């Protein structure tokens, strides 16, 4: 029973405790609620004040912006009014000027009408006087005015024809003289501006060796090595009593160069036998082909020529190992290119086209196709095949006048080729005839009585003659120079003119003892 009472007591205690807790919790919640409400009301008041301040600031800003826009509009209106007033004043001024001009034009018109009436009156009076004078002249001359006019016209025509023909003749003579002078000036300047070395190519190359033992190794047992080398290179190898040298003989410089380079490698390597010879010759030929291409490229770069077909570049490189009448073909072609470019510049033409045509003008000499065709026409065919311009192709084909010249650059290349080949010393037969001509001039002067020595100088353009003072007087020296000049003019062929200078020297010698 006591347990029941105990449980009832516990339940009542728990109920009382729960009631007290509930009452306290409700009071606590009510306090928090009131505090939250108070905080919310305070925060709302702050937000309200902040929004009111923001609204006032926005209103002030909008009012300032509105005032500014109003002021700008007012200013624009005032500026527009000012412009309109200025235009109105300008139009008023123009209107006044126009009215004044109209008044002046009206006055001028009245003056013009008065002057016109006076002029017409004077013109009628002049016509009447002219008619009267013509009638008097017809009576005096015995012919009508039309007949006199025709006679005067015919006389004036004849006089005009005579004067025109004389003027044309004078102009043509002056033009020919000026053209000749200008042509000589251009050619001389071109020659002077194009300096180049001249060298004669030989058909023999000398290969130096250290001792006769190497000669024996090159010859080989029973001549096997030298026969293999000649067969591989196409060069005749001459081994004779010449000390420390072997001669390589061939008209083809490429073959001689292959043989020289192959011999050089064989001698350095020391292994000289037929198989090794064939291997080295093949290797050297490949190296030489690469060097030929590199030479062509370097030549084009040096001359400022671009965009050329690689086959044409290779042909240009082959020119280094070809000669024409003893003149190196690549050096000759470079010189012709420079001369042609200078001539084109002097004449107001394109120097690049002229230089390109000059460089390619002799490529037919190094080509192996169609050998029976003249080299100029073969070169033109190659240029056309590798898409060169028509004027360049024609210049290449016409530089020996084997085809018609249709390009203005053709005569330039022809002249450049002639200048390059005609330089003293440039070609074998040219230098021989050049030396022969100089020797002939000196011998001709030495044949006169009293001449002790004679010298041809300035490339044969001046002949200095030294005479003995005892044999030739001053007057005789003057006559001698004229006689030598006349004899050279009659008997010799020479370019330009030759200056003959006779030198007579008198010496008086005494000794003080």
mmCIF file of C-alpha atoms in Angstrom, residues 89-104:
data_model
loop_
_atom_site.group_PDB
_atom_site.id
_atom_site.type_symbol
_atom_site.label_atom_id
_atom_site.label_comp_id
_atom_site.label_asym_id
_atom_site.label_seq_id
_atom_site.Cartn_x
_atom_site.Cartn_y
_atom_site.Cartn_z
ATOM 1 C CA UNK A 89 22.704 88.715 -90.459
ATOM 2 C CA UNK A 90 24.755 86.829 -93.086
ATOM 3 C CA UNK A 91 21.750 86.399 -95.341
ATOM 4 C CA UNK A 92 20.893 90.068 -94.938
ATOM 5 C CA UNK A 93 24.491 90.973 -95.889
ATOM 6 C CA UNK A 94 24.397 88.623 -98.901
ATOM 7 C CA UNK A 95 21.072 90.062 -99.943
ATOM 8 C CA UNK A 96 22.508 93.571 -99.796
ATOM 9 C CA UNK A 97 25.590 92.458 -101.804
ATOM 10 C CA UNK A 98 23.360 90.770 -104.375
ATOM 11 C CA UNK A 99 21.214 93.873 -104.729
ATOM 12 C CA UNK A 100 24.339 95.965 -105.155
ATOM 13 C CA UNK A 101 25.719 93.571 -107.779
ATOM 14 C CA UNK A 102 22.406 93.622 -109.602
ATOM 15 C CA UNK A 103 22.551 97.412 -109.653
ATOM 16 C CA UNK A 104 26.149 97.310 -110.867
#
